[in-house]
Short mmCIF file of C-alpha atoms and ligand atoms in Angstrom, two decimals:
data_model
loop_
_atom_site.label_atom_id
_atom_site.label_comp_id
_atom_site.label_asym_id
_atom_site.label_seq_id
_atom_site.Cartn_x
_atom_site.Cartn_y
_atom_site.Cartn_z
CA UNK A 22 0.00 0.00 0.00
CA UNK A 23 1.21 3.52 -0.80
CA UNK A 24 -0.28 6.58 0.85
CA UNK A 25 -1.14 9.67 -1.19
CA UNK A 26 0.29 12.89 0.26
CA UNK A 27 -1.11 15.37 -2.26
CA UNK A 28 -3.45 15.49 -5.23
CA UNK A 29 -2.85 17.89 -8.10
CA UNK A 30 -5.78 20.15 -9.07
CA UNK A 31 -7.65 19.20 -12.29
CA UNK A 32 -5.94 15.82 -12.40
CA UNK A 33 -7.38 12.34 -12.93
CA UNK A 34 -6.77 11.66 -9.26
CA UNK A 35 -8.85 14.67 -8.23
CA UNK A 36 -11.63 13.66 -10.58
CA UNK A 37 -11.73 10.23 -8.92
CA UNK A 38 -12.04 11.80 -5.50
CA UNK A 39 -8.61 10.80 -4.21
CA UNK A 40 -7.26 12.98 -1.42
CA UNK A 41 -4.28 13.17 0.92
CA UNK A 42 -4.44 10.04 3.07
CA UNK A 43 -6.00 7.88 0.33
CA UNK A 44 -4.19 4.54 0.07
CA UNK A 45 -3.29 3.02 -3.29
CA UNK A 46 -3.68 -0.68 -2.51
CA UNK A 47 -3.31 -2.62 -5.77
CA UNK A 48 -3.18 -2.32 -9.54
CA UNK A 49 -4.75 -5.13 -11.57
CA UNK A 50 -4.77 -7.20 -8.40
CA UNK A 51 -1.05 -6.72 -7.72
CA UNK A 52 -0.34 -5.17 -4.33
CA UNK A 53 1.55 -1.86 -4.39
CA UNK A 54 4.64 -1.51 -2.24
CA UNK A 55 6.39 1.64 -3.44
CA UNK A 56 6.80 4.18 -6.23
CA UNK A 57 8.35 1.57 -8.51
CA UNK A 58 5.25 -0.62 -8.43
CA UNK A 59 3.11 2.45 -8.95
CA UNK A 60 5.05 3.72 -11.95
CA UNK A 61 5.53 0.40 -13.68
CA UNK A 62 2.12 -1.13 -13.04
CA UNK A 63 0.29 2.01 -14.14
CA UNK A 64 2.33 2.49 -17.29
CA UNK A 65 -0.47 1.07 -19.46
CA UNK A 66 -3.42 3.10 -20.76
CA UNK A 67 -5.90 0.93 -18.89
CA UNK A 68 -5.72 -0.61 -15.43
CA UNK A 69 -7.82 -1.47 -12.39
CA UNK A 70 -6.91 0.56 -9.33
CA UNK A 71 -7.91 -0.54 -5.84
CA UNK A 72 -8.04 2.42 -3.43
CA UNK A 73 -8.80 2.69 0.29
CA UNK A 74 -10.09 6.15 1.17
CA UNK A 75 -9.20 7.85 4.49
CA UNK A 76 -12.69 6.99 5.87
CA UNK A 77 -12.05 3.28 5.18
CA UNK A 78 -14.18 3.02 2.04
CA UNK A 79 -12.65 0.62 -0.51
CA UNK A 80 -13.17 1.43 -4.19
CA UNK A 81 -11.99 -0.16 -7.40
CA UNK A 82 -11.57 2.24 -10.32
CA UNK A 83 -11.41 1.14 -13.93
CA UNK A 84 -8.91 3.68 -15.24
CA UNK A 85 -8.44 4.58 -18.85
CA UNK A 86 -6.16 7.47 -19.63
CA UNK A 87 -4.14 8.67 -22.59
CA UNK A 88 -0.52 7.51 -22.39
CA UNK A 89 1.69 10.14 -20.83
CA UNK A 90 -1.11 11.99 -19.00
CA UNK A 91 -0.01 12.29 -15.36
CA UNK A 92 -2.28 10.68 -12.79
CA UNK A 93 -1.80 13.61 -10.43
CA UNK A 94 -0.79 12.16 -7.06
CA UNK A 95 2.24 12.73 -4.85
CA UNK A 96 3.21 9.67 -2.87
CA UNK A 97 4.70 9.35 0.57
CA UNK A 98 8.42 8.61 0.29
CA UNK A 99 9.40 4.94 0.24
CA UNK A 100 10.99 3.55 3.38
CA UNK A 101 14.72 3.54 2.68
CA UNK A 102 16.35 0.12 2.47
CA UNK A 103 18.92 -0.21 5.25
CA UNK A 104 22.46 -1.24 4.50
CA UNK A 105 23.67 -4.71 5.51
CA UNK A 106 27.35 -3.69 5.67
CA UNK A 107 29.63 -2.03 8.20
CA UNK A 108 32.39 -0.53 6.03
CA UNK A 109 35.26 0.93 8.04
CA UNK A 110 35.13 4.04 5.86
CA UNK A 111 31.38 4.49 6.22
CA UNK A 112 30.41 8.11 6.05
CA UNK A 113 27.60 7.54 8.54
CA UNK A 114 30.04 6.31 11.17
CA UNK A 115 31.97 9.52 10.65
CA UNK A 116 29.05 11.77 11.55
CA UNK A 117 29.24 13.70 14.79
CA UNK A 118 26.36 13.40 17.27
CA UNK A 119 23.40 15.76 17.24
CA UNK A 120 22.54 15.94 13.52
CA UNK A 121 19.14 15.22 11.95
CA UNK A 122 18.12 11.57 12.57
CA UNK A 123 17.78 10.86 8.87
CA UNK A 124 21.50 11.42 8.38
CA UNK A 125 22.36 8.42 10.53
CA UNK A 126 20.49 6.01 8.26
CA UNK A 127 22.82 3.78 6.27
CA UNK A 128 20.91 3.52 3.03
CA UNK A 129 21.75 0.96 0.41
CA UNK A 130 18.78 1.01 -1.88
CA UNK A 131 18.67 -0.35 -5.44
CA UNK A 132 15.57 1.75 -6.11
CA UNK A 133 17.47 4.99 -5.37
CA UNK A 134 20.36 3.65 -7.41
CA UNK A 135 18.08 3.36 -10.42
CA UNK A 136 16.18 6.58 -9.82
CA UNK A 137 18.87 8.99 -8.56
CA UNK A 138 22.19 7.33 -9.35
CA UNK A 139 23.01 6.61 -5.69
CA UNK A 140 25.58 3.84 -5.47
CA UNK A 141 24.32 0.57 -3.94
CA UNK A 142 26.26 -2.57 -3.00
CA UNK A 143 23.37 -4.98 -3.78
CA UNK A 144 24.29 -6.96 -0.64
CA UNK A 145 20.82 -6.57 0.89
CA UNK A 146 18.75 -7.83 -2.03
CA UNK A 147 16.02 -10.33 -1.30
CA UNK A 148 14.78 -12.72 -4.03
CA UNK A 149 11.79 -10.42 -4.56
CA UNK A 150 14.12 -7.45 -5.17
CA UNK A 151 16.02 -9.42 -7.78
CA UNK A 152 12.74 -10.26 -9.50
CA UNK A 153 11.69 -6.60 -9.48
CA UNK A 154 14.99 -5.36 -10.88
CA UNK A 155 14.59 -7.82 -13.73
CA UNK A 156 10.87 -7.39 -14.28
CA UNK A 157 10.95 -3.60 -14.16
CA UNK A 158 14.28 -3.57 -15.99
CA UNK A 159 15.90 -1.13 -13.57
CA UNK A 160 18.82 -0.12 -15.71
CA UNK A 161 21.39 1.27 -15.43
CA UNK A 162 22.14 0.62 -11.78
CA UNK A 163 24.99 2.35 -9.96
CA UNK A 164 26.95 -0.32 -8.10
CA UNK A 165 29.69 -0.04 -5.49
CA UNK A 166 31.91 -2.95 -6.38
CA UNK A 167 35.09 -1.94 -4.53
CA UNK A 168 36.71 -5.33 -5.31
CA UNK A 169 35.69 -8.30 -7.43
CA UNK A 170 37.63 -10.65 -5.16
CA UNK A 171 34.90 -11.87 -2.78
CA UNK A 172 37.19 -12.07 0.25
CA UNK A 173 38.51 -8.55 -0.19
CA UNK A 174 35.03 -7.21 -0.87
CA UNK A 175 33.59 -8.87 2.23
CA UNK A 176 36.46 -7.47 4.27
CA UNK A 177 35.88 -3.95 2.91
CA UNK A 178 32.15 -4.13 3.48
CA UNK A 179 32.63 -5.87 6.83
CA UNK A 180 29.95 -8.24 5.67
CA UNK A 181 30.94 -11.93 5.71
CA UNK A 182 27.75 -12.94 3.93
CA UNK A 183 27.96 -10.45 1.05
CA UNK A 184 27.19 -12.41 -2.13
CA UNK A 185 29.83 -12.57 -4.85
CA UNK A 186 29.39 -9.50 -7.00
CA UNK A 187 30.29 -10.87 -10.44
CA UNK A 188 27.69 -13.69 -10.50
CA UNK A 189 25.17 -11.23 -9.12
CA UNK A 190 25.87 -8.75 -11.91
CA UNK A 191 25.80 -11.61 -14.42
CA UNK A 192 22.29 -12.62 -13.47
CA UNK A 193 21.10 -9.07 -14.05
CA UNK A 194 23.16 -8.55 -17.20
CA UNK A 195 21.60 -11.69 -18.70
CA UNK A 196 18.30 -9.83 -18.44
CA UNK A 197 19.54 -6.67 -20.07
CA UNK A 198 20.52 -4.67 -16.98
CA UNK A 199 23.57 -2.39 -17.27
CA UNK A 200 25.79 -0.89 -14.57
CA UNK A 201 27.90 2.11 -13.73
CA UNK A 202 30.41 0.88 -11.17
CA UNK A 203 32.70 2.46 -8.63
CA UNK A 204 35.65 1.39 -6.54
CA UNK A 205 36.25 3.30 -3.33
CA UNK A 206 39.96 2.79 -2.97
CA UNK A 207 41.19 1.96 0.52
CA UNK A 208 45.00 1.82 0.53
CA UNK A 209 46.54 -1.49 1.45
CA UNK A 210 43.22 -3.26 0.86
CA UNK A 211 41.89 -2.79 -2.67
CA UNK A 212 44.58 -0.74 -4.41
CA UNK A 213 47.60 -2.17 -6.26
CA UNK A 214 47.13 -5.73 -7.54
CA UNK A 215 43.56 -5.92 -6.22
CA UNK A 216 42.64 -2.74 -8.08
CA UNK A 217 44.16 -4.10 -11.26
CA UNK A 218 42.25 -7.35 -10.88
CA UNK A 219 38.97 -5.53 -10.20
CA UNK A 220 39.36 -3.26 -13.23
CA UNK A 221 40.37 -6.24 -15.39
CA UNK A 222 37.45 -8.39 -14.31
CA UNK A 223 34.85 -5.67 -14.58
CA UNK A 224 36.09 -4.78 -18.05
CA UNK A 225 36.17 -8.44 -19.09
CA UNK A 226 32.60 -8.77 -17.83
CA UNK A 227 31.51 -7.17 -21.07
CA UNK A 228 29.50 -4.17 -22.25
CA UNK A 229 26.90 -4.43 -19.47
CA UNK A 230 29.45 -2.72 -17.21
CA UNK A 231 29.29 0.72 -18.77
CA UNK A 232 32.24 2.12 -16.87
CA UNK A 233 34.13 2.13 -13.60
CA UNK A 234 35.39 4.99 -11.48
CA UNK A 235 38.08 4.92 -8.82
CA UNK A 236 37.46 7.24 -5.89
CA UNK A 237 39.96 7.62 -3.05
CA UNK A 238 38.47 6.82 0.34
CA UNK A 239 37.53 9.96 2.26
CA UNK A 240 37.51 10.10 6.05
CA UNK A 241 36.33 12.56 8.63
CA UNK A 242 37.80 13.38 12.00
CA UNK A 243 35.24 10.97 13.45
CA UNK A 244 36.15 8.00 11.21
CA UNK A 245 37.86 4.82 12.40
CA UNK A 246 41.41 6.00 11.71
CA UNK A 247 42.86 2.97 13.46
CA UNK A 248 41.29 0.75 10.77
CA UNK A 249 41.46 2.76 7.57
CA UNK A 250 43.61 5.59 6.26
CA UNK A 251 43.55 7.90 3.26
CA UNK A 252 45.86 7.10 0.33
CA UNK A 253 49.20 8.86 -0.09
CA UNK A 254 50.17 10.82 -3.18
CA UNK A 255 52.15 7.85 -4.47
CA UNK A 256 49.25 5.46 -3.97
CA UNK A 257 46.95 7.83 -5.84
CA UNK A 258 49.48 8.11 -8.67
CA UNK A 259 49.67 4.34 -8.91
CA UNK A 260 45.87 4.14 -9.09
CA UNK A 261 45.74 6.82 -11.80
CA UNK A 262 48.29 4.83 -13.80
CA UNK A 263 46.11 1.70 -13.60
CA UNK A 264 42.99 3.65 -14.55
CA UNK A 265 44.65 5.29 -17.52
CA UNK A 266 46.17 2.01 -18.68
CA UNK A 267 42.73 0.41 -18.66
CA UNK A 268 41.15 3.47 -20.32
CA UNK A 269 43.69 3.32 -23.16
CA UNK A 270 42.84 -0.33 -23.81
CA UNK A 271 39.13 0.37 -23.63
CA UNK A 272 39.43 3.27 -26.07
CA UNK A 273 41.22 1.16 -28.64
CA UNK A 274 38.93 -1.86 -28.21
CA UNK A 275 35.53 -0.33 -27.47
CA UNK A 276 35.81 3.29 -28.48
CA UNK A 277 35.07 4.61 -24.98
CA UNK A 278 37.34 5.33 -22.03
CA UNK A 279 35.41 3.15 -19.59
CA UNK A 280 37.78 3.68 -16.61
CA UNK A 281 37.84 7.01 -14.78
CA UNK A 282 39.64 8.50 -11.83
CA UNK A 283 37.66 10.87 -9.60
CA UNK A 284 38.84 14.50 -9.63
CA UNK A 285 39.87 13.93 -6.02
CA UNK A 286 42.16 11.08 -7.07
CA UNK A 287 44.03 13.36 -9.49
CA UNK A 288 44.10 16.12 -6.93
CA UNK A 289 45.63 13.91 -4.28
CA UNK A 290 48.03 12.47 -6.83
CA UNK A 291 49.19 16.00 -7.65
CA UNK A 292 48.39 15.39 -11.33
CA UNK A 293 46.62 17.56 -13.86
CA UNK A 294 43.02 16.66 -14.57
CA UNK A 295 42.43 14.78 -17.83
CA UNK A 296 40.76 16.64 -20.71
CA UNK A 297 36.98 16.84 -21.10
CA UNK A 298 36.96 14.31 -23.93
CA UNK A 299 37.85 11.37 -21.71
CA UNK A 300 34.67 11.53 -19.62
CA UNK A 301 32.41 10.12 -22.34
CA UNK A 302 28.90 11.14 -21.23
CA UNK A 303 29.92 12.44 -17.76
CA UNK A 304 27.90 9.55 -16.34
CA UNK A 305 29.52 9.77 -12.91
CA UNK A 306 29.81 13.53 -12.56
CA UNK A 307 27.66 13.39 -9.41
CA UNK A 308 30.30 11.06 -8.00
CA UNK A 309 32.99 13.72 -8.41
CA UNK A 310 34.26 12.20 -11.64
CA UNK A 311 34.96 14.92 -14.20
CA UNK A 312 33.16 17.67 -12.23
CA UNK A 313 35.59 20.42 -13.22
CA UNK A 314 35.54 19.54 -16.91
CA UNK A 315 31.76 19.30 -16.78
CA UNK A 316 31.51 22.78 -15.25
CA UNK A 317 33.79 24.21 -17.90
CA UNK A 318 31.62 22.64 -20.57
CA UNK A 319 28.41 24.01 -19.05
CA UNK A 320 29.85 27.52 -18.85
CA UNK A 321 30.92 27.37 -22.47
CA UNK A 322 27.55 26.06 -23.62
CA UNK A 323 25.63 28.79 -21.78
CA UNK A 324 27.98 31.67 -22.46
CA UNK A 325 25.31 33.90 -23.98
CA UNK A 326 22.82 33.44 -21.14
CA UNK A 327 25.33 34.22 -18.40
CA UNK A 328 26.87 37.36 -19.89
CA UNK A 329 26.12 40.81 -18.47
CA UNK A 330 27.67 40.84 -15.01
CA UNK A 331 30.27 43.53 -15.72
CA UNK A 332 31.52 45.38 -12.66
CA UNK A 333 29.97 42.94 -10.16
CA UNK A 334 31.84 40.98 -7.53
CA UNK A 335 30.59 37.47 -6.95
CA UNK A 336 31.68 35.26 -4.05
CA UNK A 337 31.88 31.54 -4.77
CA UNK A 338 31.49 29.40 -1.66
CA UNK A 339 32.91 25.91 -1.92
CA UNK A 340 34.57 23.17 0.08
CA UNK A 341 38.33 23.17 0.30
CA UNK A 342 38.63 20.25 -2.20
CA UNK A 343 37.14 22.19 -5.08
CA UNK A 344 38.85 25.33 -3.81
CA UNK A 345 42.09 24.06 -5.30
CA UNK A 346 40.52 23.30 -8.68
CA UNK A 347 37.97 26.07 -8.92
CA UNK A 348 40.29 28.65 -10.51
CA UNK A 349 40.11 26.46 -13.64
CA UNK A 350 36.40 27.23 -13.77
CA UNK A 351 36.37 30.80 -12.50
CA UNK A 352 38.83 32.14 -15.04
CA UNK A 353 36.70 31.34 -18.10
CA UNK A 354 33.61 32.33 -16.11
CA UNK A 355 35.07 35.79 -15.42
CA UNK A 356 35.98 36.22 -19.07
CA UNK A 357 32.45 35.35 -20.22
CA UNK A 358 30.41 37.17 -17.58
CA UNK A 359 32.59 40.22 -17.03
CA UNK A 360 32.27 39.77 -13.25
CA UNK A 361 35.06 39.46 -10.72
CA UNK A 362 34.89 36.20 -8.83
CA UNK A 363 36.22 35.69 -5.34
CA UNK A 364 36.72 32.13 -4.24
CA UNK A 365 35.60 31.43 -0.68
CA UNK A 366 36.81 27.95 0.28
CA UNK A 367 35.11 27.09 3.56
CA UNK A 368 36.69 24.77 6.11
CA UNK A 369 34.18 22.24 7.41
CA UNK A 370 33.61 23.25 11.02
CA UNK A 371 31.33 20.28 11.67
CA UNK A 372 33.31 17.30 10.39
CA UNK A 373 36.79 18.77 10.54
CA UNK A 374 39.19 20.13 7.94
CA UNK A 375 39.71 16.70 6.36
CA UNK A 376 36.17 16.74 4.97
CA UNK A 377 36.62 18.93 1.96
CA UNK A 378 33.53 18.27 -0.15
CA UNK A 379 31.09 21.13 -0.78
CA UNK A 380 28.04 18.90 -0.28
CA UNK A 381 28.78 18.49 3.44
CA UNK A 382 29.32 22.13 4.32
CA UNK A 383 27.33 23.19 7.38
CA UNK A 384 25.20 26.30 7.02
CA UNK A 385 26.85 27.88 10.06
CA UNK A 386 30.29 27.68 8.39
CA UNK A 387 28.88 29.34 5.25
CA UNK A 388 27.31 32.02 7.40
CA UNK A 389 30.68 32.72 9.02
CA UNK A 390 32.33 32.98 5.61
CA UNK A 391 29.78 35.54 4.41
CA UNK A 392 29.55 37.51 7.63
CA UNK A 393 30.05 41.23 6.96
CA UNK A 394 30.59 40.72 3.20
CA UNK A 395 28.64 43.75 2.03
CA UNK A 396 31.23 44.23 -0.66
CA UNK A 397 29.89 41.23 -2.59
CA UNK A 398 27.05 41.67 -5.09
CA UNK A 399 26.13 38.01 -4.95
CA UNK A 400 27.28 34.81 -3.28
CA UNK A 401 26.97 31.48 -5.09
CA UNK A 402 26.59 28.40 -2.91
CA UNK A 403 26.99 24.77 -3.95
CA UNK A 404 23.56 23.36 -4.88
CA UNK A 405 24.42 20.04 -3.28
CA UNK A 406 25.00 21.65 0.14
CA UNK A 407 21.24 21.69 0.84
CA UNK A 408 18.70 18.87 0.60
CA UNK A 409 15.32 18.99 -1.16
CA UNK A 410 13.90 20.85 1.83
CA UNK A 411 16.57 23.53 1.68
CA UNK A 412 18.40 22.31 4.79
CA UNK A 413 22.16 22.19 5.25
CA UNK A 414 23.67 19.14 6.88
CA UNK A 415 23.68 20.86 10.28
CA UNK A 416 19.96 21.54 9.98
CA UNK A 417 20.27 25.25 9.18
CA UNK A 418 17.80 26.34 6.53
CA UNK A 419 18.70 28.26 3.39
CA UNK A 420 16.09 30.85 4.38
CA UNK A 421 17.73 31.43 7.72
CA UNK A 422 21.11 31.80 6.07
CA UNK A 423 19.73 34.26 3.51
CA UNK A 424 18.33 36.38 6.33
CA UNK A 425 21.56 36.23 8.33
CA UNK A 426 24.06 37.39 5.70
CA UNK A 427 24.31 40.83 4.06
CA UNK A 428 24.55 39.54 0.51
CA UNK A 429 22.10 37.83 -1.86
CA UNK A 430 22.73 34.10 -1.99
CA UNK A 431 21.91 31.75 -4.85
CA UNK A 432 22.41 28.02 -4.95
CA UNK A 433 24.02 26.69 -8.06
CA UNK A 434 24.95 23.37 -9.57
CA UNK A 435 26.79 24.63 -12.62
CA UNK A 436 27.01 28.47 -12.39
CA UNK A 437 24.90 28.79 -15.54
CA UNK A 438 21.71 28.01 -13.54
CA UNK A 439 22.30 30.87 -11.08
CA UNK A 440 23.92 33.45 -13.36
CA UNK A 441 21.43 33.11 -16.22
CA UNK A 442 18.79 34.53 -13.84
CA UNK A 443 20.37 37.94 -14.35
CA UNK A 444 22.40 40.30 -12.22
CA UNK A 445 21.48 41.04 -8.64
CA UNK A 446 19.61 44.31 -8.08
S1 SF4 B 503 27.76 0.31 2.07
FE1 SF4 B 503 29.31 0.80 3.58
S2 SF4 B 503 29.67 2.99 3.26
FE2 SF4 B 503 27.72 2.51 2.29
S3 SF4 B 503 26.18 2.92 3.88
FE3 SF4 B 503 26.72 0.75 4.00
S4 SF4 B 503 28.31 0.66 5.57
FE4 SF4 B 503 28.14 2.78 4.92
#
């Protein structure tokens, strides 16, 4: 059963008398569990919908609607699938006390992998989940492989019952499912020969594995430093060499680069980022793979829309990781817009200086960085630093921040989105 949270005006749902609190029980006799069932089972033009109204009345509707016409309901969010692993590098373990409860949930959910590109390990799949992935053809999935060697993978995941990943992927691939994969590289565990083996085996798996990224493990001050450490510059260089070796083979054999190092891997290796052309479709840009090149591309593409900021000074708030790379984006941005950009790399006051990603910046640290900055015409903030409800990781709201600082703030994912709205008054 899925509960309706809102009904759009003038929609089919409103016409049927559905309202917030109505329960969608079954479609064509098949019980509904979550948004996947709802979307896939109602994809046809005609279906029987069993509804339980808030007053307990049960109704069966014979629905006929033109393909593509939205039904008009918002559904309560699915209960997140909990993770079955206990990775030493788990981000959740690295969270300080006192944050929003939802942040302490270890999610490992194939449905969010399909829908939003969240990486999942597939270690918590039940037979019914496997059937759904195949029946609904949830492809591509984003899969955290880490190591193809089952012993190493189980060690990394701290899950002695984790199923072997290659046979698992094979079962799905035989039904047409494809995968974007990642390896979070933990030095001394899955780098070196293990990394080579994992890249080799994933590549040899065949075209169903669309690509593989290598991301250096990131820790916070609260992580289990006695069990896991961050890679050295030399270890990152060695990983880059393996990635590029595999990418060169893939390019000659398959015409795509297939293997990618995260921007952070190059940064820690002290190496220049690869050119834009190697990132194929930027499939893992949300995973920090090719982010800088992607931003440069977006700025170029939208150059006309973002012009007209001459004489303005724009602050760019970011985490310290991107702070080192951001000049590569801000220089062309200044040339196109005419504005002067000031980079404001913010140290993470919540997790410690070792957490450098913009997505985890607390609102209070951003507030401190913008305190008294009347000289700025606008401050751009990383779009990923707030959730869908406009909350920073420390629970501060974007509204509260906007009221607390003396400069207009805009959230941005690629600069073009915020600057194309025109100059600040
Ligand atoms: S898979 Fe590992 S890192 Fe991801 S949530 Fe589970 S324990 Fe944490």
